[in-house]
Coordinates of C-alpha atoms in Angstrom, one line a residue:
M1 CA -37.3 143.5 52.6
E2 CA -33.6 142.8 51.9
H3 CA -33.5 140.5 55.0
L4 CA -36.8 138.8 53.9
S5 CA -35.4 138.2 50.4
L6 CA -32.2 136.7 51.8
F7 CA -34.3 134.5 54.2
L8 CA -36.4 133.2 51.2
I9 CA -33.3 132.4 49.2
L10 CA -31.7 130.5 52.1
S11 CA -35.0 128.7 52.8
L12 CA -35.2 127.6 49.1
L13 CA -31.6 126.4 49.2
A14 CA -32.2 124.5 52.4
T15 CA -35.2 122.7 50.9
A16 CA -33.5 122.1 47.5
Y17 CA -30.3 120.6 48.9
P18 CA -31.8 117.4 50.4
I19 CA -33.7 116.9 47.1
L20 CA -30.5 117.1 45.1
Q21 CA -28.7 114.8 47.6
A22 CA -31.5 112.3 48.1
C23 CA -30.8 108.6 47.7
P24 CA -32.7 107.3 44.7
T25 CA -36.0 105.5 45.5
N26 CA -35.6 101.9 46.6
C27 CA -31.8 102.3 46.8
H28 CA -29.4 102.4 49.7
C29 CA -26.6 104.9 50.0
H30 CA -23.4 104.9 52.0
G31 CA -20.5 107.2 52.6
G32 CA -20.6 111.0 52.7
D33 CA -22.1 112.7 49.7
L34 CA -23.7 109.4 48.5
Q35 CA -20.4 108.0 47.4
H36 CA -21.8 104.5 47.2
V37 CA -25.3 104.1 45.7
I38 CA -26.7 100.5 45.9
C39 CA -29.8 99.9 43.8
Y40 CA -29.7 96.1 43.9
S41 CA -33.0 94.6 42.6
A42 CA -34.8 97.9 43.0
G43 CA -37.3 97.4 40.1
L44 CA -35.6 100.1 38.0
T45 CA -36.3 100.4 34.3
K46 CA -34.5 103.8 33.9
L47 CA -31.0 104.8 35.2
P48 CA -31.3 106.7 38.4
K49 CA -30.1 110.3 38.9
I50 CA -27.1 110.3 41.2
P51 CA -24.7 113.1 42.3
E52 CA -21.5 113.6 40.4
Q53 CA -19.4 112.7 43.4
T54 CA -20.8 109.1 43.5
R55 CA -17.9 106.6 43.2
L56 CA -19.7 103.3 43.2
L57 CA -23.1 102.5 41.5
N58 CA -24.6 99.1 41.9
L59 CA -27.5 98.5 39.6
Q60 CA -27.6 94.7 39.6
K61 CA -30.8 92.9 38.9
N62 CA -32.8 95.7 37.3
F63 CA -34.1 96.0 33.7
F64 CA -32.1 98.0 31.1
P65 CA -32.4 96.2 27.8
V66 CA -30.5 98.9 25.8
L67 CA -27.6 101.0 27.0
A68 CA -28.0 104.1 24.8
P69 CA -25.3 106.6 23.9
N70 CA -24.3 108.9 26.8
S71 CA -26.3 106.9 29.3
F72 CA -23.9 107.7 32.1
K73 CA -22.6 111.1 31.0
E74 CA -23.7 112.9 34.2
M75 CA -21.9 110.3 36.5
K76 CA -18.4 111.6 35.9
G77 CA -17.1 110.6 39.3
L78 CA -17.9 106.8 38.9
V79 CA -15.0 104.5 39.7
S80 CA -17.0 101.2 39.9
L81 CA -20.2 100.4 37.9
H82 CA -22.1 97.1 38.4
L83 CA -24.7 96.1 35.8
Q84 CA -24.9 92.3 36.2
H85 CA -28.3 90.6 35.7
C86 CA -30.0 93.6 34.0
Q87 CA -31.3 91.8 30.9
I88 CA -29.1 94.1 28.7
K89 CA -29.3 93.0 25.1
E90 CA -27.4 95.9 23.4
V91 CA -24.6 98.2 24.3
T92 CA -24.4 101.0 21.8
S93 CA -21.5 103.1 20.7
G94 CA -20.7 105.7 23.3
A95 CA -22.8 104.1 26.0
F96 CA -20.2 104.8 28.6
R97 CA -18.9 108.1 27.3
G98 CA -17.9 110.5 30.0
L99 CA -16.8 107.9 32.6
K100 CA -13.2 109.0 32.5
K101 CA -12.5 107.8 36.0
L102 CA -14.1 104.4 35.7
V103 CA -11.8 101.6 36.8
Y104 CA -14.2 98.6 37.3
L105 CA -17.0 97.7 34.8
Y106 CA -19.2 94.7 35.4
I107 CA -21.7 93.8 32.6
S108 CA -21.6 90.1 33.0
H109 CA -24.7 87.8 33.2
N110 CA -26.8 89.7 30.6
D111 CA -28.1 88.9 27.1
I112 CA -25.7 91.1 25.2
S113 CA -25.3 90.1 21.6
V114 CA -24.7 93.5 20.0
I115 CA -21.9 95.7 21.2
G116 CA -21.0 98.9 19.3
T117 CA -17.4 99.4 18.3
G118 CA -17.2 102.7 20.2
A119 CA -18.9 101.4 23.3
F120 CA -15.9 101.9 25.5
D121 CA -14.8 105.3 24.2
E122 CA -13.2 107.5 26.8
L123 CA -12.7 104.7 29.4
S124 CA -9.0 105.5 29.5
E125 CA -8.8 104.4 33.2
L126 CA -10.7 101.2 32.9
T127 CA -8.6 98.4 34.4
Y128 CA -11.1 95.5 35.1
L129 CA -13.7 94.6 32.5
Y130 CA -16.2 91.7 33.1
M131 CA -18.4 90.7 30.2
D132 CA -18.7 86.9 30.9
H133 CA -22.0 85.0 30.5
N134 CA -23.5 87.0 27.6
K135 CA -24.3 86.1 23.9
I136 CA -21.5 88.1 22.2
L137 CA -20.6 86.6 18.8
E138 CA -17.4 88.6 18.2
I139 CA -15.1 91.1 19.8
P140 CA -15.3 94.0 17.3
K141 CA -12.0 95.2 16.1
G142 CA -11.1 98.4 17.8
L143 CA -13.5 97.8 20.7
L144 CA -10.7 97.7 23.2
S145 CA -8.5 100.4 21.6
P146 CA -9.4 103.1 24.2
L147 CA -8.6 100.8 27.1
F148 CA -4.8 101.2 27.3
N149 CA -4.9 100.5 31.1
L150 CA -6.9 97.3 30.8
F151 CA -5.5 94.6 33.1
I152 CA -8.2 91.9 33.3
F153 CA -10.6 91.1 30.4
Q154 CA -13.2 88.4 31.4
M155 CA -15.1 87.0 28.4
N156 CA -15.9 83.5 29.5
S157 CA -19.2 81.9 28.5
N158 CA -20.1 83.9 25.4
K159 CA -20.6 82.8 21.7
V160 CA -17.3 84.1 20.2
R161 CA -16.3 81.9 17.2
E162 CA -12.9 83.3 16.2
V163 CA -10.3 85.8 17.4
K164 CA -9.0 87.9 14.6
A165 CA -5.7 89.8 14.2
G166 CA -6.1 93.3 15.7
T167 CA -8.7 92.3 18.2
F168 CA -6.6 93.5 21.1
T169 CA -5.1 96.6 19.5
G170 CA -4.6 99.2 22.2
A171 CA -4.8 96.9 25.2
K172 CA -1.1 96.5 25.5
D173 CA -1.1 96.2 29.3
L174 CA -3.6 93.3 29.4
R175 CA -2.3 90.6 31.7
W176 CA -5.3 88.3 32.5
L177 CA -7.4 87.1 29.5
Y178 CA -10.3 84.7 30.0
L179 CA -12.0 83.3 26.8
A180 CA -13.2 79.9 28.2
D181 CA -16.4 78.3 27.2
N182 CA -17.0 80.1 23.9
D183 CA -17.3 78.6 20.4
I184 CA -13.8 79.5 19.2
T185 CA -12.6 77.4 16.3
T186 CA -9.7 79.7 15.3
L187 CA -7.2 81.9 17.0
H188 CA -5.8 83.7 13.9
P189 CA -2.1 84.3 13.6
G190 CA -1.4 87.8 14.9
S191 CA -4.5 87.8 17.1
L192 CA -2.4 88.0 20.3
D193 CA 0.5 90.1 19.1
E194 CA -0.6 93.2 21.0
V195 CA -1.0 91.3 24.3
E196 CA 2.3 89.6 24.5
N197 CA 2.6 90.2 28.2
L198 CA -0.3 88.0 29.2
A199 CA 0.4 86.2 32.5
I200 CA -3.0 84.3 32.6
F201 CA -4.5 82.9 29.4
H202 CA -7.6 80.7 29.6
I203 CA -9.1 79.4 26.4
D204 CA -10.5 76.1 27.7
G205 CA -13.9 74.7 26.6
N206 CA -13.8 75.9 23.0
Q207 CA -13.7 74.2 19.6
L208 CA -10.0 74.5 18.6
S209 CA -9.1 71.3 16.7
T210 CA -5.5 72.1 16.1
Y211 CA -3.0 73.7 18.6
P212 CA -2.8 77.5 17.7
L213 CA 1.0 77.6 17.6
A214 CA 1.3 80.7 15.4
A215 CA -1.0 82.7 17.6
V216 CA 0.5 81.8 21.0
S217 CA 4.1 82.0 19.9
K218 CA 4.1 85.7 20.4
L219 CA 3.2 85.3 24.1
R220 CA 6.2 85.8 26.3
V221 CA 5.4 85.4 30.0
V222 CA 2.3 83.2 30.4
E223 CA 2.3 81.6 33.9
D224 CA -1.1 79.9 33.8
F225 CA -2.2 78.4 30.5
R226 CA -5.5 76.5 30.1
I227 CA -6.4 75.0 26.8
S228 CA -8.3 72.0 28.1
R229 CA -11.6 70.8 26.7
N230 CA -10.7 71.6 23.1
P231 CA -10.7 68.7 20.6
I232 CA -6.9 68.9 19.9
K233 CA -5.3 65.5 19.2
V234 CA -1.6 66.4 19.0
I235 CA 0.5 69.0 20.9
P236 CA 3.3 70.0 18.5
D237 CA 7.0 70.6 18.9
T238 CA 7.8 73.9 20.7
A239 CA 4.2 74.4 21.7
F240 CA 5.1 76.4 24.8
Q241 CA 8.6 77.5 24.0
S242 CA 8.0 81.3 23.8
F243 CA 6.7 81.4 27.4
G244 CA 8.2 78.2 28.8
R245 CA 10.6 79.9 31.2
Y246 CA 7.5 81.4 33.0
M247 CA 4.8 78.8 32.7
E248 CA 4.0 77.2 36.1
S249 CA 0.5 75.7 35.4
L250 CA -0.7 73.9 32.3
S251 CA -4.2 72.4 31.9
L252 CA -4.8 70.0 29.0
E253 CA -7.5 67.7 30.5
H254 CA -10.4 66.2 28.6
M255 CA -9.3 66.9 25.1
G256 CA -9.1 63.5 23.4
L257 CA -5.4 64.2 23.3
E258 CA -3.5 61.3 21.7
K259 CA 0.1 62.5 21.6
F260 CA 2.8 65.0 22.6
S261 CA 5.4 65.5 19.9
E262 CA 8.9 64.7 21.1
K263 CA 9.9 68.3 21.5
A264 CA 6.5 69.6 22.8
F265 CA 8.0 70.7 26.1
A266 CA 11.1 72.4 24.6
G267 CA 12.0 75.4 26.7
V268 CA 9.6 74.6 29.6
T269 CA 11.7 75.0 32.7
T270 CA 9.5 76.1 35.6
L271 CA 6.3 73.9 35.2
K272 CA 4.9 73.0 38.6
K273 CA 1.4 71.8 37.8
L274 CA 0.3 69.7 34.8
N275 CA -3.2 68.3 34.3
I276 CA -3.6 65.8 31.4
E277 CA -6.5 63.8 32.9
G278 CA -9.1 62.2 30.7
N279 CA -7.2 61.9 27.4
K280 CA -6.0 59.1 25.1
L281 CA -2.4 59.3 26.0
S282 CA -0.3 56.2 26.2
Q283 CA 3.2 57.9 26.5
L284 CA 4.9 61.1 27.5
P285 CA 7.9 62.6 25.6
A286 CA 11.4 62.3 27.0
N287 CA 11.6 66.0 27.6
A288 CA 8.6 66.3 29.9
P289 CA 9.7 68.6 32.7
F290 CA 9.5 66.2 35.7
S291 CA 12.3 67.9 37.6
T292 CA 10.2 71.0 38.5
M293 CA 6.8 69.3 38.8
Q294 CA 4.9 69.4 42.0
N295 CA 1.5 68.3 41.0
L296 CA 0.7 65.9 38.1
T297 CA -2.8 64.7 37.2
L298 CA -2.8 61.6 35.0
A299 CA -6.0 59.6 35.5
N300 CA -8.1 58.2 32.8
N301 CA -5.5 57.7 30.1
P302 CA -4.6 54.4 28.5
W303 CA -0.9 54.4 29.7
H304 CA 1.6 52.0 28.1
C305 CA 3.8 50.9 31.0
S306 CA 7.1 50.5 29.3
C307 CA 10.5 52.1 30.1
Q308 CA 9.5 55.2 28.2
L309 CA 7.1 56.0 31.0
A310 CA 9.6 55.1 33.8
A311 CA 10.2 58.8 34.4
V312 CA 6.6 59.2 35.6
R313 CA 7.2 56.4 38.2
R314 CA 10.5 57.9 39.3
W315 CA 8.7 61.2 39.8
M316 CA 6.0 59.5 41.9
D317 CA 8.7 57.7 44.0
S318 CA 10.3 61.1 44.8
S319 CA 7.2 63.1 45.3
R320 CA 4.7 63.2 48.1
F321 CA 2.0 63.1 45.4
R322 CA 1.2 59.6 44.1
P323 CA -1.7 60.3 41.7
D324 CA -4.0 57.7 40.2
A325 CA -2.8 56.5 36.8
T326 CA -3.5 53.0 35.5
C327 CA -1.6 50.8 33.0
A328 CA -3.7 49.8 30.0
S329 CA -0.8 47.8 28.4
P330 CA 1.2 45.6 28.2
S331 CA -1.5 43.0 29.0
Q332 CA 0.4 41.6 32.1
Y333 CA 0.2 45.0 33.8
R334 CA -3.2 46.1 32.7
G335 CA -5.2 47.6 35.5
Q336 CA -2.2 48.1 37.8
Q337 CA -1.4 51.5 39.2
I338 CA 1.8 53.1 37.8
R339 CA 2.8 53.9 41.4
D340 CA 2.7 50.2 42.4
T341 CA 3.4 48.1 39.2
G342 CA 6.6 46.1 38.7
A343 CA 6.6 47.1 35.0
F344 CA 9.6 49.5 35.4
R345 CA 11.8 47.1 37.5
S346 CA 14.2 46.5 34.7
C347 CA 14.4 50.0 33.4
K348 CA 17.7 51.8 33.6
V349 CA 18.0 55.0 35.6
P350 CA 19.6 57.8 33.6
T351 CA 23.2 58.5 34.5
K352 CA 24.1 61.7 36.4
K353 CA 25.7 63.0 33.3
S354 CA 22.4 62.7 31.3
R355 CA 20.4 64.3 34.1
K356 CA 22.8 67.2 34.1
G357 CA 22.4 67.5 30.4
E358 CA 18.6 67.6 30.7
R359 CA 18.7 70.5 33.1
H360 CA 20.7 72.7 30.7

């Protein structure tokens, strides 16, 4: 009898084990112990049951309109979670509670308009957060507070209207911030104070009508700055000074930009790429950093080809890039390319002494 009982127990365990370890219906599983569970477009309306040792769960193109509290609490081993194109409308407070090992979270391309303040509680290891292409109206204060390891925050193509002071409290290690193609009219002073180490900052395609000098002046090491496609007419003095020693790429195209203040480029010493295409510029300031420039995009501006613009021609003559840029005035040079026109023939070349002075 004792042997029979042992045999029955072993038989039950043998039949139960495959059930516990079975790949969810309509899904594909890879790696030992179902470490990667792929349920892409599997017709799911409920979250599948997966073993705790699963590291990657791909649920793209299913239907989960609301992510309720503790939705993933049994999935403690997850490192990467993919929820793109799932028609999610609401992420409640505590939705991702328990995912203490999660590093990658993709909830982009959904219909999220409501996101609970505590939605990201316990995600202390989260490093990459993708929330682009949703309908989010605001980033709730405190939402990112648990995410002290956050490195990339992707929020392009939402409906955010303003960024308030304290928005990024807790996310002190954030390095890449993408806020392009929202409806932002205001970057409040103090809104970027907690993320002063941003290296990439994209806020193009918004509704900023004045340059947000007070907000960006706390940034220290921005290398790639995009603020194009905002209706800003004037770039003020010291616009980039706080991070000018690091900035290598600056995008200011298609803004209706009319003028750079004379000291707009103060402190900018490493700029390699500048795009100012499609604006209303006729001149550039004397301190524009041509000495470091490698790529300059100038087309579709009404350039006034006087000696004040001669530095552009000198840059073209010394560069392998000879970009399109057409004189709009004076009338005798209208329609001529800056790279070919004789408008600068009588302009004096700066002396060596003044060039040395510019570099310091």
